[in-house]
mmCIF file of C-alpha atoms in Angstrom:
data_model
loop_
_atom_site.group_PDB
_atom_site.id
_atom_site.type_symbol
_atom_site.label_atom_id
_atom_site.label_comp_id
_atom_site.label_asym_id
_atom_site.label_seq_id
_atom_site.Cartn_x
_atom_site.Cartn_y
_atom_site.Cartn_z
ATOM 1 C CA MET D 1 -29.269 -128.226 198.790
ATOM 2 C CA TRP D 2 -26.545 -125.666 198.665
ATOM 3 C CA ALA D 3 -23.856 -127.841 199.569
ATOM 4 C CA VAL D 4 -25.174 -129.528 196.223
ATOM 5 C CA ALA D 5 -25.152 -126.389 194.080
ATOM 6 C CA GLU D 6 -21.354 -125.332 195.765
ATOM 7 C CA ILE D 7 -19.942 -128.848 194.513
ATOM 8 C CA GLU D 8 -22.157 -129.097 190.899
ATOM 9 C CA THR D 9 -21.091 -125.419 190.011
ATOM 10 C CA LYS D 10 -17.337 -126.266 191.001
ATOM 11 C CA LYS D 11 -17.365 -129.399 188.712
ATOM 12 C CA GLN D 12 -18.684 -127.370 186.360
ATOM 13 C CA LEU D 13 -16.284 -124.894 186.027
ATOM 14 C CA GLN D 14 -13.669 -127.673 185.836
ATOM 15 C CA ASP D 15 -15.702 -128.623 182.708
ATOM 16 C CA LYS D 16 -13.600 -127.045 179.670
ATOM 17 C CA SER D 17 -15.858 -129.109 177.491
ATOM 18 C CA LEU D 18 -18.840 -126.772 178.870
ATOM 19 C CA LEU D 19 -16.885 -123.718 177.642
ATOM 20 C CA PHE D 20 -16.873 -124.912 174.246
ATOM 21 C CA TRP D 21 -21.008 -125.820 173.972
ATOM 22 C CA THR D 22 -21.776 -122.670 175.749
ATOM 23 C CA LEU D 23 -19.761 -120.086 174.156
ATOM 24 C CA LEU D 24 -17.318 -120.775 172.165
ATOM 25 C CA LEU D 25 -19.182 -122.840 169.589
ATOM 26 C CA PRO D 26 -21.979 -120.658 169.340
ATOM 27 C CA ILE D 27 -19.566 -117.442 169.028
ATOM 28 C CA ILE D 28 -18.197 -119.462 166.124
ATOM 29 C CA PHE D 29 -21.833 -119.845 164.300
ATOM 30 C CA ILE D 30 -22.529 -116.232 164.881
ATOM 31 C CA VAL D 31 -19.346 -114.680 162.805
ATOM 32 C CA GLY D 32 -19.867 -116.996 160.392
ATOM 33 C CA PHE D 33 -23.669 -116.318 159.738
ATOM 34 C CA MET D 34 -22.867 -112.806 160.078
ATOM 35 C CA ALA D 35 -20.068 -113.043 156.878
ATOM 36 C CA ILE D 36 -22.351 -115.431 154.898
ATOM 37 C CA PHE D 37 -25.837 -113.402 155.096
ATOM 38 C CA SER D 38 -24.793 -109.951 156.007
ATOM 39 C CA SER D 39 -22.295 -109.273 153.593
ATOM 40 C CA ASN D 40 -25.280 -108.103 150.872
ATOM 41 C CA ALA D 41 -27.841 -107.514 153.651
ATOM 42 C CA PRO D 42 -29.633 -103.882 153.128
ATOM 43 C CA ASP D 43 -30.232 -103.730 157.037
ATOM 44 C CA LYS D 44 -27.340 -105.966 158.796
ATOM 45 C CA THR D 45 -28.865 -104.658 161.926
ATOM 46 C CA ALA D 46 -32.124 -106.979 161.352
ATOM 47 C CA VAL D 47 -30.023 -109.983 160.098
ATOM 48 C CA ALA D 48 -27.967 -109.907 163.436
ATOM 49 C CA ASN D 49 -31.216 -109.669 165.456
ATOM 50 C CA GLN D 50 -32.406 -112.686 164.046
ATOM 51 C CA ILE D 51 -29.376 -114.523 163.906
ATOM 52 C CA ILE D 52 -27.958 -113.420 167.685
ATOM 53 C CA THR D 53 -31.773 -114.685 169.278
ATOM 54 C CA GLY D 54 -31.808 -117.442 167.055
ATOM 55 C CA PHE D 55 -28.204 -119.077 168.302
ATOM 56 C CA SER D 56 -29.085 -118.047 172.198
ATOM 57 C CA VAL D 57 -32.428 -120.530 171.865
ATOM 58 C CA PHE D 58 -30.482 -123.458 169.856
ATOM 59 C CA PHE D 59 -27.796 -123.500 171.865
ATOM 60 C CA SER D 60 -29.170 -122.662 175.376
ATOM 61 C CA ILE D 61 -30.322 -126.624 174.672
ATOM 62 C CA PHE D 62 -27.384 -127.969 175.009
ATOM 63 C CA ILE D 63 -26.826 -127.132 178.671
ATOM 64 C CA ILE D 64 -28.923 -130.314 178.621
ATOM 65 C CA ILE D 65 -25.877 -132.509 177.867
ATOM 66 C CA SER D 66 -24.077 -131.305 180.554
ATOM 67 C CA MET D 67 -26.973 -132.028 182.822
ATOM 68 C CA THR D 68 -27.248 -135.726 182.136
ATOM 69 C CA ILE D 69 -23.966 -136.337 182.255
ATOM 70 C CA SER D 70 -23.926 -134.975 185.687
ATOM 71 C CA PHE D 71 -26.723 -136.577 186.793
ATOM 72 C CA VAL D 72 -25.627 -140.605 185.256
ATOM 73 C CA LYS D 73 -22.349 -139.647 187.654
ATOM 74 C CA ASP D 74 -24.146 -139.017 190.288
ATOM 75 C CA ARG D 75 -26.187 -142.372 189.702
ATOM 76 C CA GLU D 76 -23.353 -144.476 188.833
ATOM 77 C CA ARG D 77 -20.949 -143.592 191.761
ATOM 78 C CA GLY D 78 -23.678 -143.604 194.110
ATOM 79 C CA PHE D 79 -23.814 -140.184 195.270
ATOM 80 C CA VAL D 80 -27.786 -140.417 194.592
ATOM 81 C CA ALA D 81 -27.993 -143.194 197.207
ATOM 82 C CA ARG D 82 -25.487 -141.684 199.786
ATOM 83 C CA LEU D 83 -27.878 -138.324 199.485
ATOM 84 C CA ALA D 84 -30.897 -140.241 199.983
ATOM 85 C CA SER D 85 -29.838 -141.296 203.334
ATOM 86 C CA THR D 86 -29.414 -137.880 204.560
ATOM 87 C CA PRO D 87 -32.326 -135.640 205.549
ATOM 88 C CA LEU D 88 -32.248 -133.929 202.046
ATOM 89 C CA THR D 89 -35.111 -133.942 200.186
ATOM 90 C CA PRO D 90 -35.305 -134.901 196.846
ATOM 91 C CA GLY D 91 -36.722 -131.403 195.743
ATOM 92 C CA GLY D 92 -33.419 -129.780 197.494
ATOM 93 C CA TYR D 93 -31.377 -132.584 195.557
ATOM 94 C CA PHE D 94 -33.270 -131.497 192.609
ATOM 95 C CA ILE D 95 -32.870 -127.606 193.186
ATOM 96 C CA GLY D 96 -29.069 -127.653 194.239
ATOM 97 C CA LYS D 97 -28.403 -129.340 191.016
ATOM 98 C CA TRP D 98 -30.410 -127.376 188.933
ATOM 99 C CA LEU D 99 -29.568 -123.791 190.335
ATOM 100 C CA PRO D 100 -25.967 -123.864 188.138
ATOM 101 C CA PHE D 101 -27.206 -125.038 184.813
ATOM 102 C CA VAL D 102 -29.673 -121.974 185.558
ATOM 103 C CA ALA D 103 -27.039 -119.447 186.174
ATOM 104 C CA ILE D 104 -24.669 -120.679 183.235
ATOM 105 C CA VAL D 105 -27.526 -120.700 180.591
ATOM 106 C CA ILE D 106 -28.450 -117.318 181.657
ATOM 107 C CA GLY D 107 -24.526 -116.713 181.584
ATOM 108 C CA GLN D 108 -24.155 -117.774 177.834
ATOM 109 C CA ILE D 109 -26.716 -115.855 176.130
ATOM 110 C CA ALA D 110 -25.702 -112.305 178.203
ATOM 111 C CA VAL D 111 -22.324 -113.050 176.354
ATOM 112 C CA LEU D 112 -24.468 -113.396 172.856
ATOM 113 C CA ALA D 113 -26.042 -110.421 173.288
ATOM 114 C CA ALA D 114 -23.111 -108.352 174.170
ATOM 115 C CA VAL D 115 -21.276 -109.863 171.571
ATOM 116 C CA GLY D 116 -23.999 -108.774 168.854
ATOM 117 C CA ILE D 117 -24.174 -105.447 170.885
ATOM 118 C CA ILE D 118 -20.237 -104.981 170.172
ATOM 119 C CA ALA D 119 -19.979 -106.495 167.079
ATOM 120 C CA TYR D 120 -22.793 -105.783 165.448
ATOM 121 C CA ASP D 121 -24.616 -102.780 166.832
ATOM 122 C CA MET D 122 -27.431 -104.692 168.500
ATOM 123 C CA THR D 123 -29.604 -102.819 170.211
ATOM 124 C CA ILE D 124 -32.102 -104.572 173.262
ATOM 125 C CA VAL D 125 -34.502 -102.076 173.033
ATOM 126 C CA GLN D 126 -36.744 -103.699 175.924
ATOM 127 C CA PRO D 127 -34.138 -104.665 178.193
ATOM 128 C CA PHE D 128 -36.234 -105.546 180.682
ATOM 129 C CA LEU D 129 -38.162 -107.920 179.213
ATOM 130 C CA TYR D 130 -34.962 -109.598 177.185
ATOM 131 C CA PHE D 131 -33.496 -110.516 180.641
ATOM 132 C CA LEU D 132 -37.163 -111.644 181.474
ATOM 133 C CA ILE D 133 -37.486 -114.070 178.406
ATOM 134 C CA VAL D 134 -33.732 -115.384 179.065
ATOM 135 C CA VAL D 135 -34.508 -116.229 183.029
ATOM 136 C CA LEU D 136 -37.833 -117.848 181.587
ATOM 137 C CA LEU D 137 -35.776 -119.712 178.886
ATOM 138 C CA ALA D 138 -33.298 -120.740 181.020
ATOM 139 C CA VAL D 139 -35.313 -121.954 183.811
ATOM 140 C CA MET D 140 -37.664 -123.762 180.877
ATOM 141 C CA VAL D 141 -34.325 -125.361 179.271
ATOM 142 C CA THR D 142 -32.414 -127.212 182.081
ATOM 143 C CA SER D 143 -36.191 -128.474 183.676
ATOM 144 C CA TRP D 144 -35.923 -130.527 179.885
ATOM 145 C CA GLY D 145 -32.544 -131.216 181.442
ATOM 146 C CA LEU D 146 -33.867 -132.876 184.853
ATOM 147 C CA ALA D 147 -36.424 -134.383 183.087
ATOM 148 C CA ILE D 148 -34.454 -136.105 180.746
ATOM 149 C CA ALA D 149 -31.394 -136.900 183.009
ATOM 150 C CA VAL D 150 -33.817 -138.565 185.227
ATOM 151 C CA PHE D 151 -34.963 -141.007 182.729
ATOM 152 C CA SER D 152 -31.467 -141.340 180.470
ATOM 153 C CA LYS D 153 -29.472 -144.375 181.318
ATOM 154 C CA THR D 154 -26.130 -143.823 179.568
ATOM 155 C CA GLU D 155 -25.198 -140.012 178.917
ATOM 156 C CA ASN D 156 -25.731 -140.845 174.753
ATOM 157 C CA THR D 157 -29.122 -140.743 175.735
ATOM 158 C CA GLY D 158 -28.921 -137.504 176.948
ATOM 159 C CA ILE D 159 -27.130 -136.695 173.701
ATOM 160 C CA VAL D 160 -29.259 -138.170 171.320
ATOM 161 C CA MET D 161 -32.038 -136.465 173.176
ATOM 162 C CA THR D 162 -30.492 -133.317 173.161
ATOM 163 C CA GLN D 163 -29.582 -133.072 169.682
ATOM 164 C CA ILE D 164 -33.316 -133.475 168.487
ATOM 165 C CA ILE D 165 -34.870 -131.159 170.656
ATOM 166 C CA ALA D 166 -32.311 -128.709 169.321
ATOM 167 C CA PHE D 167 -32.292 -129.118 166.080
ATOM 168 C CA ALA D 168 -35.651 -129.920 165.464
ATOM 169 C CA GLY D 169 -36.649 -126.856 167.725
ATOM 170 C CA ALA D 170 -34.221 -125.057 164.944
ATOM 171 C CA ILE D 171 -35.956 -126.189 161.632
ATOM 172 C CA LEU D 172 -39.202 -125.872 162.325
ATOM 173 C CA GLY D 173 -38.924 -122.682 165.160
ATOM 174 C CA GLY D 174 -37.618 -121.149 162.615
ATOM 175 C CA LEU D 175 -33.813 -119.838 164.484
ATOM 176 C CA TRP D 176 -31.861 -120.246 161.710
ATOM 177 C CA MET D 177 -33.776 -118.256 159.201
ATOM 178 C CA PRO D 178 -37.034 -115.527 159.153
ATOM 179 C CA TYR D 179 -40.073 -117.622 160.252
ATOM 180 C CA GLU D 180 -42.263 -115.831 157.233
ATOM 181 C CA ILE D 181 -39.587 -117.972 154.235
ATOM 182 C CA LEU D 182 -40.401 -121.318 155.719
ATOM 183 C CA PRO D 183 -43.335 -123.899 154.396
ATOM 184 C CA GLY D 184 -47.075 -123.093 155.659
ATOM 185 C CA ILE D 185 -46.818 -126.731 157.425
ATOM 186 C CA ILE D 186 -43.545 -125.926 159.382
ATOM 187 C CA GLN D 187 -45.131 -122.878 160.433
ATOM 188 C CA THR D 188 -48.076 -124.333 161.653
ATOM 189 C CA ILE D 189 -46.369 -126.804 163.141
ATOM 190 C CA GLY D 190 -43.686 -124.667 165.141
ATOM 191 C CA LYS D 191 -46.058 -122.551 166.478
ATOM 192 C CA PHE D 192 -46.020 -125.756 169.556
ATOM 193 C CA LEU D 193 -42.673 -125.412 170.045
ATOM 194 C CA PRO D 194 -41.262 -122.959 172.514
ATOM 195 C CA GLN D 195 -38.507 -122.881 170.794
ATOM 196 C CA TYR D 196 -40.626 -120.469 168.467
ATOM 197 C CA TRP D 197 -42.556 -118.585 170.811
ATOM 198 C CA THR D 198 -38.747 -117.745 172.620
ATOM 199 C CA HIS D 199 -37.405 -116.490 169.712
ATOM 200 C CA GLN D 200 -40.059 -114.154 168.402
ATOM 201 C CA ALA D 201 -40.487 -112.539 171.918
ATOM 202 C CA LEU D 202 -36.604 -111.784 171.909
ATOM 203 C CA LEU D 203 -36.996 -110.419 168.313
ATOM 204 C CA SER D 204 -39.847 -108.001 169.620
ATOM 205 C CA THR D 205 -37.071 -106.510 172.129
ATOM 206 C CA VAL D 206 -34.242 -106.153 170.437
ATOM 207 C CA SER D 207 -36.119 -104.303 167.735
ATOM 208 C CA GLU D 208 -38.626 -101.163 167.309
ATOM 209 C CA GLN D 209 -40.633 -103.274 165.360
ATOM 210 C CA SER D 210 -42.813 -105.903 166.900
ATOM 211 C CA SER D 211 -42.554 -109.745 165.509
ATOM 212 C CA GLY D 212 -46.166 -109.736 166.072
ATOM 213 C CA VAL D 213 -46.163 -112.420 168.763
ATOM 214 C CA ASN D 214 -47.836 -111.580 172.046
ATOM 215 C CA ILE D 215 -44.912 -111.399 174.645
ATOM 216 C CA GLY D 216 -47.420 -112.326 177.473
ATOM 217 C CA VAL D 217 -48.685 -115.639 175.963
ATOM 218 C CA ALA D 218 -44.752 -116.690 175.093
ATOM 219 C CA LEU D 219 -43.799 -116.125 179.061
ATOM 220 C CA LEU D 220 -47.157 -118.289 179.779
ATOM 221 C CA ILE D 221 -46.001 -121.165 177.364
ATOM 222 C CA LEU D 222 -42.287 -120.901 178.525
ATOM 223 C CA LEU D 223 -44.100 -121.198 181.902
ATOM 224 C CA ALA D 224 -46.086 -124.550 180.737
ATOM 225 C CA TYR D 225 -43.351 -126.301 179.318
ATOM 226 C CA THR D 226 -41.418 -125.497 182.319
ATOM 227 C CA LEU D 227 -43.930 -126.859 184.812
ATOM 228 C CA LEU D 228 -44.303 -130.180 182.265
ATOM 229 C CA GLY D 229 -40.192 -130.076 182.574
ATOM 230 C CA PHE D 230 -40.379 -130.429 186.213
ATOM 231 C CA ALA D 231 -43.437 -133.102 186.410
ATOM 232 C CA LEU D 232 -41.730 -135.624 184.522
ATOM 233 C CA ALA D 233 -38.543 -135.134 186.004
ATOM 234 C CA PHE D 234 -40.182 -135.629 189.928
ATOM 235 C CA ALA D 235 -41.831 -138.464 188.430
ATOM 236 C CA GLY D 236 -38.708 -140.203 187.657
ATOM 237 C CA TYR D 237 -36.806 -139.410 190.370
ATOM 238 C CA ARG D 238 -37.781 -142.673 192.375
ATOM 239 C CA LYS D 239 -36.926 -144.519 189.261
ATOM 240 C CA PHE D 240 -33.594 -142.656 189.263
ATOM 241 C CA LEU D 241 -32.907 -143.408 192.825
ATOM 242 C CA ARG D 242 -33.533 -147.267 192.350
ATOM 243 C CA THR D 243 -30.682 -147.824 189.866
ATOM 244 C CA SER D 244 -28.257 -145.882 191.492
ATOM 245 C CA LYS D 245 -25.348 -147.962 192.731
ATOM 246 C CA SER D 246 -25.153 -147.789 196.802
#
């Protein structure tokens, strides 16, 4: 398991495109949105809180692309079939592949928070809860990545699924704008999505004022979606293994 994790970590560190998707592009979006929406805003810190936490949730989804590409390559190169002939269990393979991506998402959101604190005076009022939510978000997103990766026939399948999840979640979950100004029907649908609960929970930790969301409920929803992701991933493993080149 640890050998798989070590190999995966080295592969991802050598992937320059990952740096673009996880850090460079989110920072460009944050700087651009802050320039547009904070220039005449009476409370620039509130705008920064909304934008930085929203984009942290939004861009975390894109790790699914890297996960799908990695799993598809493992299958096409016969790496999965060779591992299946060793004592390594499916759970060990999944955990070894999964851990580096969890660390990447946590690091990504930590860097975006640092940008908010240094450049836009964002203050994390409840740092422990902020970190806990970030960790659970990383675990949930990467569990989805596992599920999508084992069911994806090609890399393009993963890219399309990621874009649907990311953009639909951003619009319905109010990641790009204050949730209160969205139409009622969108607000209703958005409350079924973990992106909404995660974003509102993060907002409660960066402001003295609560967003109105119970953080405990938000954590339970993140946990439920995580279990769903893992369940789907394990359900698809046998098919994934059968289609691996030997």
